[in-house]
């Protein structure tokens, strides 16, 4: 019975100790309590006028420079009683720099704001930290950095802005230190891309390429987001890269990679196995036209021969005329009338 009542008491005491040790461990709390304690003890008699007589209460030979990360405190006699600004009776009497400010040197009157691209998120800092890659900060006196939005990145430390992802790359979360190339079968056609878009049917993109490409002629792809295209199979043809291969007509040729079926020249040829042959109608036509041509040649020859005969007759005609007497009657040739010598 006694043990059952004792245990919770021990636990309560233990947890109380934990709480106490946690609060007293924090340095900031220690320093402020120290200052409060000292001021409470020593300043009560001489707060009002803050003239030199009050300073007599202090042993000012103990003044020392404020530590890095802190500044001279104008509002307390423990600092203003010291001969030089930047000195206080003891380091704890100085003011720690607030968040966003820092002071790397001892004995300074003021803390400095962190530069753009830098920050400090705790008090009493002797330095500022660079914004890590993937974040930025465009203000002086920054207490924190802002993560880059999805689609943007910052690859350098202490960035003051983020850059949009380049074409072909993406960032799908906030705080990207770099953008990644879109995976195979997807592309990014705009800058600041958050999600890559899959290639359309009829197109493909290998992992290393930046944009989707149209399938080469004779290839096809009917699915979205593919890394390659398939060759149009034999006995099929692929008129468009984004449709299923079409079965070859029985009277046409379709080797693998065909864009269109290959036909024998219509009506004059026909498909026989793997080749084209003359169609029967063509053979008949050839025979007929051959006969016609032969007949025509014969006719031409005959006519030519008759023409030569006539030329001979014409050539003889003047000879006949010259044999006749060429008398003149009053200046008019008697043979003015043409003599018809033809047949
Ligand atoms: C102030 O100092 C006294 C001893 O001088 C100490 O007992 C007390 O806990 C201190 N106060 C605080 C708030 O730390
Ligand atoms: C002032 O402090 C110093 C160092 O602690 C000491 O040596 C000196 O005696 C003190 N002077 C007075 C007047 O208390
Ligand atoms: C303290 O006083 C000095 C001189 O008057 C001034 O330059 C400085 O800015 C003041 N510091 C603070 C923190 O007010
Ligand atoms: C300060 O920033 C660091 C880094 O971002 C973080 O780990 C830490 O928790 C921050 N501290 C406070 C008090 O915000
Ligand atoms: C950063 O701040 C400066 C001045 O405060 C301003 O001129 C500049 O445009 C800002 N840059 C960005 C990226 O916001
Ligand atoms: C973001 O991209 C990474 C890498 O490409 C991937 O592993 C992850 O699943 C993506 N997350 C979302 C939410 O899309
Ligand atoms: C800024 C400052 O004075 N910090 C001090 C706070 O108290 C701890 C412990 O006493 C010191 O180590 C720090 O230097």
Short mmCIF file of C-alpha atoms and ligand atoms in Angstrom, two decimals:
data_model
loop_
_atom_site.label_atom_id
_atom_site.label_comp_id
_atom_site.label_asym_id
_atom_site.label_seq_id
_atom_site.Cartn_x
_atom_site.Cartn_y
_atom_site.Cartn_z
CA UNK A 1 0.00 0.00 0.00
CA UNK A 2 2.79 2.43 0.85
CA UNK A 3 4.72 1.58 -2.33
CA UNK A 4 1.61 2.30 -4.47
CA UNK A 5 1.37 5.85 -3.07
CA UNK A 6 5.11 6.45 -3.25
CA UNK A 7 5.68 5.68 -6.91
CA UNK A 8 3.55 8.51 -8.40
CA UNK A 9 5.21 10.94 -6.01
CA UNK A 10 8.66 9.92 -7.21
CA UNK A 11 7.56 10.22 -10.81
CA UNK A 12 6.14 13.70 -10.23
CA UNK A 13 9.32 14.86 -8.52
CA UNK A 14 11.41 13.38 -11.29
CA UNK A 15 9.45 15.06 -14.08
CA UNK A 16 9.54 18.38 -12.21
CA UNK A 17 13.32 18.10 -12.06
CA UNK A 18 13.37 17.42 -15.78
CA UNK A 19 11.34 20.56 -16.48
CA UNK A 20 13.59 22.65 -14.28
CA UNK A 21 16.78 21.37 -15.83
CA UNK A 22 15.40 21.96 -19.33
CA UNK A 23 14.55 25.59 -18.66
CA UNK A 24 17.78 26.37 -16.84
CA UNK A 25 19.92 24.72 -19.53
CA UNK A 26 19.03 27.30 -22.19
CA UNK A 27 21.83 29.92 -22.29
CA UNK A 28 19.51 32.80 -23.18
CA UNK A 29 17.44 32.20 -20.05
CA UNK A 30 20.59 32.07 -17.86
CA UNK A 31 21.87 35.43 -19.18
CA UNK A 32 18.57 37.27 -18.86
CA UNK A 33 18.00 35.95 -15.36
CA UNK A 34 21.52 36.95 -14.47
CA UNK A 35 20.92 40.49 -15.73
CA UNK A 36 17.54 40.67 -13.98
CA UNK A 37 19.10 39.46 -10.75
CA UNK A 38 21.95 41.92 -10.89
CA UNK A 39 19.81 44.89 -11.89
CA UNK A 40 17.22 43.96 -9.29
CA UNK A 41 19.91 43.86 -6.62
CA UNK A 42 21.99 46.88 -7.44
CA UNK A 43 19.98 49.37 -9.50
CA UNK A 44 17.00 49.92 -7.25
CA UNK A 45 18.52 52.88 -5.39
CA UNK A 46 19.73 54.89 -8.37
CA UNK A 47 17.45 54.28 -11.42
CA UNK A 48 15.79 57.77 -11.51
CA UNK A 49 18.50 60.29 -12.43
CA UNK A 50 21.10 57.95 -14.00
CA UNK A 51 23.74 60.64 -13.43
CA UNK A 52 27.31 60.00 -12.41
CA UNK A 53 26.55 59.55 -8.70
CA UNK A 54 24.70 56.30 -9.52
CA UNK A 55 27.75 54.99 -11.27
CA UNK A 56 29.69 55.24 -8.03
CA UNK A 57 27.91 52.10 -6.94
CA UNK A 58 29.85 50.13 -9.57
CA UNK A 59 33.49 49.04 -9.67
CA UNK A 60 34.00 50.34 -13.24
CA UNK A 61 37.56 49.03 -13.43
CA UNK A 62 35.92 45.68 -14.22
CA UNK A 63 34.37 47.04 -17.49
CA UNK A 64 35.02 44.79 -20.45
CA UNK A 65 34.06 44.84 -24.12
CA UNK A 66 30.78 43.29 -25.15
CA UNK A 67 31.41 39.82 -26.58
CA UNK A 68 30.93 39.07 -30.28
CA UNK A 69 27.20 38.50 -30.92
CA UNK A 70 26.21 41.20 -28.44
CA UNK A 71 26.07 45.00 -28.33
CA UNK A 72 26.47 47.78 -25.84
CA UNK A 73 23.20 48.45 -23.98
CA UNK A 74 22.39 52.19 -23.84
CA UNK A 75 19.60 51.65 -21.38
CA UNK A 76 21.48 50.31 -18.42
CA UNK A 77 23.99 52.01 -16.09
CA UNK A 78 26.03 48.82 -16.13
CA UNK A 79 27.05 49.75 -19.66
CA UNK A 80 26.71 53.55 -19.79
CA UNK A 81 28.81 53.92 -16.61
CA UNK A 82 31.77 52.40 -18.39
CA UNK A 83 34.25 54.89 -19.90
CA UNK A 84 33.97 53.75 -23.54
CA UNK A 85 30.85 52.75 -25.43
CA UNK A 86 30.99 49.07 -26.24
CA UNK A 87 32.10 48.19 -22.71
CA UNK A 88 29.90 46.94 -19.90
CA UNK A 89 30.55 45.78 -16.35
CA UNK A 90 30.42 42.18 -17.49
CA UNK A 91 29.48 40.43 -20.77
CA UNK A 92 26.02 39.48 -19.53
CA UNK A 93 25.11 43.17 -19.23
CA UNK A 94 25.40 43.56 -23.00
CA UNK A 95 22.40 43.02 -25.28
CA UNK A 96 22.54 39.89 -27.39
CA UNK A 97 21.97 40.60 -31.11
CA UNK A 98 18.39 39.89 -32.10
CA UNK A 99 17.48 37.36 -34.81
CA UNK A 100 18.51 38.57 -38.26
CA UNK A 101 21.41 40.58 -36.77
CA UNK A 102 24.98 39.65 -35.95
CA UNK A 103 28.20 41.12 -34.63
CA UNK A 104 31.51 39.40 -35.31
CA UNK A 105 33.63 41.79 -33.19
CA UNK A 106 33.91 42.42 -29.46
CA UNK A 107 33.16 45.84 -27.91
CA UNK A 108 30.69 47.09 -30.52
CA UNK A 109 27.78 49.47 -29.99
CA UNK A 110 25.52 47.93 -32.56
CA UNK A 111 24.71 44.65 -34.16
CA UNK A 112 24.63 44.43 -37.97
CA UNK A 113 21.78 43.14 -40.16
CA UNK A 114 22.49 39.94 -42.07
CA UNK A 115 23.10 40.57 -45.77
CA UNK A 116 20.64 39.46 -48.43
CA UNK A 117 21.09 35.71 -48.95
CA UNK A 118 22.07 35.21 -45.30
CA UNK A 119 20.12 34.71 -42.09
CA UNK A 120 20.37 33.99 -38.41
CA UNK A 121 17.48 32.46 -36.53
CA UNK A 122 18.83 32.77 -32.97
CA UNK A 123 19.83 35.68 -30.75
CA UNK A 124 23.41 36.55 -29.86
CA UNK A 125 24.89 35.41 -33.15
CA UNK A 126 28.42 36.44 -34.13
CA UNK A 127 27.72 35.51 -37.75
CA UNK A 128 24.98 34.91 -40.31
CA UNK A 129 24.45 31.66 -42.14
CA UNK A 130 24.21 31.45 -45.93
CA UNK A 131 20.84 30.39 -47.26
CA UNK A 132 21.35 26.76 -48.34
CA UNK A 133 20.88 25.75 -52.00
CA UNK A 134 17.16 25.39 -52.74
CA UNK A 135 16.28 28.47 -50.70
CA UNK A 136 16.70 32.24 -50.96
CA UNK A 137 16.27 35.47 -49.09
CA UNK A 138 16.12 38.95 -50.66
CA UNK A 139 16.03 41.01 -47.47
CA UNK A 140 18.69 42.28 -45.15
CA UNK A 141 18.23 41.30 -41.51
CA UNK A 142 16.70 37.96 -42.49
CA UNK A 143 15.63 35.54 -39.78
CA UNK A 144 15.10 32.71 -42.21
CA UNK A 145 15.33 31.71 -45.86
CA UNK A 146 12.42 30.90 -48.13
CA UNK A 147 12.35 27.61 -49.99
CA UNK A 148 12.17 27.87 -53.77
CA UNK A 149 8.68 27.12 -55.09
CA UNK A 150 8.08 23.99 -57.16
CA UNK A 151 9.31 24.67 -60.70
CA UNK A 152 12.12 26.90 -59.41
CA UNK A 153 15.59 26.18 -58.08
CA UNK A 154 18.67 27.80 -56.56
CA UNK A 155 21.90 25.90 -56.98
CA UNK A 156 24.15 28.30 -55.07
CA UNK A 157 24.41 29.10 -51.39
CA UNK A 158 23.31 32.59 -50.25
CA UNK A 159 20.93 33.03 -53.20
CA UNK A 160 18.75 36.12 -53.31
CA UNK A 161 16.29 34.56 -55.75
CA UNK A 162 15.34 31.26 -57.36
CA UNK A 163 15.50 30.57 -61.09
CA UNK A 164 12.82 28.85 -63.15
CA UNK A 165 13.62 25.33 -64.33
CA UNK A 166 14.91 25.38 -67.92
CA UNK A 167 13.04 23.82 -70.84
CA UNK A 168 13.13 20.04 -70.58
CA UNK A 169 13.66 20.02 -66.82
CA UNK A 170 11.34 20.06 -63.83
CA UNK A 171 11.15 20.32 -60.03
CA UNK A 172 8.07 18.79 -58.39
CA UNK A 173 8.68 19.93 -54.81
CA UNK A 174 9.66 23.10 -53.00
CA UNK A 175 13.31 23.73 -52.14
CA UNK A 176 14.93 22.23 -55.23
CA UNK A 177 18.70 22.83 -55.46
CA UNK A 178 18.48 21.84 -59.15
CA UNK A 179 15.93 20.75 -61.74
CA UNK A 180 15.94 17.25 -63.16
CA UNK A 181 15.64 16.29 -66.81
CA UNK A 182 12.18 14.93 -67.53
CA UNK A 183 12.23 11.10 -67.56
CA UNK A 184 12.00 9.21 -70.82
CA UNK A 185 8.61 9.49 -72.51
CA UNK A 186 7.88 12.88 -70.91
CA UNK A 187 8.85 16.45 -71.68
CA UNK A 188 8.71 20.00 -70.34
CA UNK A 189 7.83 22.52 -73.04
CA UNK A 190 7.75 25.48 -70.65
CA UNK A 191 10.16 26.90 -68.12
CA UNK A 192 9.31 26.53 -64.41
CA UNK A 193 7.74 23.14 -65.03
CA UNK A 194 6.51 21.21 -62.00
CA UNK A 195 5.22 18.10 -63.70
CA UNK A 196 6.49 16.76 -67.03
CA UNK A 197 3.89 15.97 -69.68
CA UNK A 198 3.92 12.59 -71.43
CA UNK A 199 4.69 12.41 -75.15
CA UNK A 200 1.60 12.12 -77.36
CA UNK A 201 0.86 8.98 -79.39
CA UNK A 202 2.95 9.09 -82.55
CA UNK A 203 5.84 10.58 -80.57
CA UNK A 204 8.59 9.33 -78.29
CA UNK A 205 11.44 10.63 -76.13
CA UNK A 206 14.50 8.76 -74.95
CA UNK A 207 15.75 9.58 -71.44
CA UNK A 208 18.58 11.83 -72.65
CA UNK A 209 16.49 13.85 -75.12
CA UNK A 210 14.83 17.13 -74.18
CA UNK A 211 11.67 17.07 -76.27
CA UNK A 212 9.38 14.42 -77.70
CA UNK A 213 10.10 13.49 -81.32
CA UNK A 214 7.74 12.29 -84.03
CA UNK A 215 8.25 8.61 -84.86
CA UNK A 216 10.47 8.09 -87.90
CA UNK A 217 8.61 7.28 -91.09
CA UNK A 218 7.51 3.66 -91.13
CA UNK A 219 7.34 3.57 -87.31
CA UNK A 220 4.32 3.98 -85.06
CA UNK A 221 3.36 4.43 -81.40
CA UNK A 222 -0.24 4.40 -80.22
CA UNK A 223 0.44 4.91 -76.49
CA UNK A 224 1.15 8.08 -74.49
CA UNK A 225 4.51 8.70 -72.83
CA UNK A 226 6.73 6.20 -74.64
CA UNK A 227 10.49 6.12 -75.02
CA UNK A 228 10.52 4.69 -78.53
CA UNK A 229 8.38 3.77 -81.53
CA UNK A 230 7.79 0.36 -83.08
CA UNK A 231 8.58 -0.46 -86.67
CA UNK A 232 5.51 -1.04 -88.82
CA UNK A 233 5.36 -4.85 -89.08
CA UNK A 234 5.61 -6.74 -92.33
CA UNK A 235 2.37 -7.16 -94.28
CA UNK A 236 1.01 -4.02 -92.63
CA UNK A 237 1.33 -0.36 -93.42
CA UNK A 238 1.33 2.69 -91.15
CA UNK A 239 0.00 5.83 -92.88
CA UNK A 240 0.21 7.83 -89.61
CA UNK A 241 2.62 7.30 -86.67
CA UNK A 242 -0.20 7.46 -84.11
CA UNK A 243 -2.53 4.78 -85.44
CA UNK A 244 -2.43 1.01 -85.33
CA UNK A 245 -0.78 -0.68 -88.33
CA UNK A 246 -3.30 -1.45 -91.07
CA UNK A 247 -3.43 -4.86 -92.74
CA UNK A 248 -1.99 -4.85 -96.24
CA UNK A 249 -4.54 -5.39 -99.06
CA UNK A 250 -4.09 -8.76 -100.74
CA UNK A 251 -3.13 -7.16 -104.08
CA UNK A 252 -0.42 -4.91 -102.57
CA UNK A 253 3.10 -5.21 -101.20
CA UNK A 254 3.86 -4.14 -97.57
CA UNK A 255 7.39 -4.87 -96.38
CA UNK A 256 8.23 -3.96 -92.74
CA UNK A 257 8.26 -0.17 -92.25
CA UNK A 258 5.73 0.59 -94.97
CA UNK A 259 4.04 3.98 -94.99
CA UNK A 260 1.54 2.91 -97.66
CA UNK A 261 0.76 -0.29 -99.54
CA UNK A 262 2.73 -0.69 -102.77
CA UNK A 263 0.55 -1.62 -105.77
CA UNK A 264 1.48 -2.96 -109.20
CA UNK A 265 0.70 -0.35 -111.86
CA UNK A 266 -3.07 -0.58 -111.96
CA UNK A 267 -4.81 -2.59 -114.74
CA UNK A 268 -1.62 -3.13 -116.71
CA UNK A 269 0.15 -5.24 -114.08
CA UNK A 270 -1.00 -7.66 -111.44
CA UNK A 271 0.53 -9.01 -108.27
CA UNK A 272 1.83 -12.56 -108.56
CA UNK A 273 3.59 -13.73 -105.40
CA UNK A 274 6.26 -11.19 -104.63
CA UNK A 275 6.41 -9.50 -108.02
CA UNK A 276 4.27 -7.69 -110.53
CA UNK A 277 3.51 -9.32 -113.87
CA UNK A 278 1.85 -8.12 -117.05
CA UNK A 279 -1.89 -8.50 -116.85
CA UNK A 280 -3.59 -10.45 -119.76
CA UNK A 281 -5.32 -7.29 -120.89
CA UNK A 282 -1.93 -5.61 -121.17
CA UNK A 283 -0.60 -8.43 -123.30
CA UNK A 284 -3.63 -8.15 -125.60
CA UNK A 285 -3.21 -4.39 -125.81
CA UNK A 286 0.48 -4.76 -126.58
CA UNK A 287 -0.28 -7.20 -129.38
CA UNK A 288 -2.96 -4.97 -130.88
CA UNK A 289 -0.91 -1.82 -130.64
CA UNK A 290 2.07 -3.63 -132.09
CA UNK A 291 -0.06 -4.68 -135.07
CA UNK A 292 -1.39 -1.16 -135.52
CA UNK A 293 2.10 0.25 -135.40
CA UNK A 294 3.30 -2.24 -138.02
CA UNK A 295 0.39 -1.37 -140.32
CA UNK A 296 1.10 2.31 -139.93
CA UNK A 297 4.77 1.81 -140.80
CA UNK A 298 3.82 -0.12 -143.93
CA UNK A 299 1.44 2.64 -144.99
CA UNK A 300 4.11 5.26 -144.42
CA UNK A 301 6.58 3.35 -146.50
CA UNK A 302 4.08 2.99 -149.34
CA UNK A 303 3.18 6.67 -149.36
CA UNK A 304 6.84 7.71 -149.28
CA UNK A 305 7.49 5.67 -152.35
CA UNK A 306 4.63 7.32 -154.26
CA UNK A 307 5.90 10.77 -153.25
CA UNK A 308 9.32 10.03 -154.75
CA UNK A 309 7.67 8.99 -158.02
CA UNK A 310 5.85 12.36 -158.28
CA UNK A 311 9.01 14.36 -157.59
CA UNK A 312 10.67 12.61 -160.51
CA UNK A 313 7.80 13.65 -162.83
CA UNK A 314 7.99 17.29 -161.70
CA UNK A 315 11.75 17.34 -162.27
CA UNK A 316 11.22 16.16 -165.84
CA UNK A 317 8.56 18.81 -166.71
CA UNK A 318 10.92 21.86 -167.30
CA UNK A 319 13.01 19.78 -169.62
CA UNK A 320 9.91 19.19 -171.79
CA UNK A 321 9.04 22.90 -171.73
CA UNK A 322 12.52 24.06 -172.84
CA UNK A 323 12.18 22.12 -176.06
CA UNK A 324 9.34 24.42 -177.20
CA UNK A 325 10.28 27.69 -179.20
CA UNK A 326 10.45 30.75 -176.92
CA UNK A 327 9.16 33.52 -179.28
CA UNK A 328 8.35 37.05 -177.90
CA UNK A 329 5.22 38.94 -179.01
CA UNK A 330 5.25 42.63 -177.97
CA UNK A 331 7.23 41.99 -174.89
CA UNK A 332 4.88 39.42 -173.41
CA UNK A 333 6.20 35.94 -173.01
CA UNK A 334 3.97 33.61 -174.99
CA UNK A 335 4.18 30.93 -172.38
CA UNK A 336 2.87 33.17 -169.51
CA UNK A 337 0.09 30.67 -169.04
CA UNK A 338 1.36 28.04 -166.60
CA UNK A 339 1.68 24.67 -168.11
CA UNK A 340 0.18 21.98 -165.96
CA UNK A 341 2.71 19.19 -165.97
CA UNK A 342 1.28 17.05 -163.17
CA UNK A 343 -0.96 14.14 -163.36
C1 LIG B 1 18.59 35.57 -8.40
O1 LIG B 1 19.75 35.34 -7.57
C2 LIG B 1 19.46 34.63 -6.40
C3 LIG B 1 20.74 34.56 -5.60
O2 LIG B 1 21.32 35.81 -5.52
C4 LIG B 1 18.88 33.26 -6.76
O3 LIG B 1 18.55 32.59 -5.58
C5 LIG B 1 17.65 33.41 -7.61
O4 LIG B 1 17.21 32.15 -8.08
C6 LIG B 1 17.96 34.28 -8.83
N1 LIG B 1 16.75 34.52 -9.55
C7 LIG B 1 16.51 33.94 -10.73
C8 LIG B 1 15.23 34.33 -11.37
O5 LIG B 1 17.30 33.16 -11.26
C1 LIG B 2 37.39 46.40 -8.52
O1 LIG B 2 37.56 45.09 -9.09
C2 LIG B 2 38.88 44.72 -9.22
C3 LIG B 2 38.94 43.38 -9.93
O2 LIG B 2 37.94 42.54 -9.48
C4 LIG B 2 39.51 44.64 -7.85
O3 LIG B 2 40.85 44.27 -7.99
C5 LIG B 2 39.39 45.97 -7.18
O4 LIG B 2 39.86 45.92 -5.86
C6 LIG B 2 37.96 46.44 -7.12
N1 LIG B 2 37.86 47.79 -6.60
C7 LIG B 2 36.99 48.13 -5.66
C8 LIG B 2 37.02 49.53 -5.24
O5 LIG B 2 36.22 47.30 -5.18
C1 LIG B 3 23.45 53.75 -28.14
O1 LIG B 3 23.86 55.12 -28.13
C2 LIG B 3 24.75 55.46 -29.20
C3 LIG B 3 25.18 56.87 -28.99
O2 LIG B 3 24.13 57.67 -28.54
C4 LIG B 3 24.06 55.26 -30.52
O3 LIG B 3 24.95 55.56 -31.56
C5 LIG B 3 23.61 53.81 -30.64
O4 LIG B 3 22.89 53.60 -31.81
C6 LIG B 3 22.75 53.43 -29.45
N1 LIG B 3 22.49 52.02 -29.49
C7 LIG B 3 21.30 51.51 -29.34
C8 LIG B 3 21.19 50.04 -29.43
O5 LIG B 3 20.31 52.19 -29.14
C1 LIG B 4 17.45 27.61 -37.19
O1 LIG B 4 17.65 27.13 -38.51
C2 LIG B 4 18.19 25.83 -38.53
C3 LIG B 4 18.45 25.49 -39.95
O2 LIG B 4 17.35 25.78 -40.74
C4 LIG B 4 17.19 24.86 -37.88
O3 LIG B 4 17.76 23.57 -37.89
C5 LIG B 4 16.94 25.32 -36.45
O4 LIG B 4 15.94 24.51 -35.89
C6 LIG B 4 16.47 26.76 -36.44
N1 LIG B 4 16.35 27.20 -35.08
C7 LIG B 4 15.34 27.95 -34.67
C8 LIG B 4 15.36 28.36 -33.25
O5 LIG B 4 14.45 28.27 -35.43
C1 LIG B 5 15.65 42.03 -54.25
O1 LIG B 5 15.59 43.27 -53.59
C2 LIG B 5 16.09 44.35 -54.36
C3 LIG B 5 16.09 45.60 -53.48
O2 LIG B 5 15.49 45.35 -52.28
C4 LIG B 5 15.23 44.53 -55.58
O3 LIG B 5 15.73 45.56 -56.38
C5 LIG B 5 15.26 43.25 -56.36
O4 LIG B 5 14.39 43.33 -57.46
C6 LIG B 5 14.82 42.08 -55.50
N1 LIG B 5 15.01 40.88 -56.24
C7 LIG B 5 14.06 39.95 -56.30
C8 LIG B 5 14.38 38.76 -57.10
O5 LIG B 5 13.00 40.08 -55.72
C1 LIG B 6 8.95 13.99 -57.94
O1 LIG B 6 10.01 13.59 -58.77
C2 LIG B 6 10.76 12.53 -58.23
C3 LIG B 6 11.97 12.30 -59.10
O2 LIG B 6 11.66 12.31 -60.42
C4 LIG B 6 9.89 11.30 -58.13
O3 LIG B 6 10.60 10.23 -57.57
C5 LIG B 6 8.70 11.62 -57.24
O4 LIG B 6 7.81 10.55 -57.21
C6 LIG B 6 7.98 12.86 -57.73
N1 LIG B 6 6.99 13.23 -56.74
C7 LIG B 6 5.76 13.61 -57.09
C8 LIG B 6 4.87 13.99 -55.98
O5 LIG B 6 5.42 13.63 -58.25
C1 LIG B 7 25.77 36.75 -24.98
C2 LIG B 7 26.23 36.19 -23.65
O1 LIG B 7 26.65 36.92 -22.78
N1 LIG B 7 26.12 34.88 -23.52
C3 LIG B 7 26.51 34.18 -22.28
C4 LIG B 7 25.28 33.63 -21.58
O2 LIG B 7 25.66 32.88 -20.42
C5 LIG B 7 26.44 31.76 -20.76
C6 LIG B 7 26.67 31.01 -19.47
O3 LIG B 7 26.88 31.88 -18.40
C7 LIG B 7 27.74 32.25 -21.40
O4 LIG B 7 28.53 31.12 -21.76
C8 LIG B 7 27.43 33.04 -22.65
O5 LIG B 7 28.63 33.59 -23.18
#
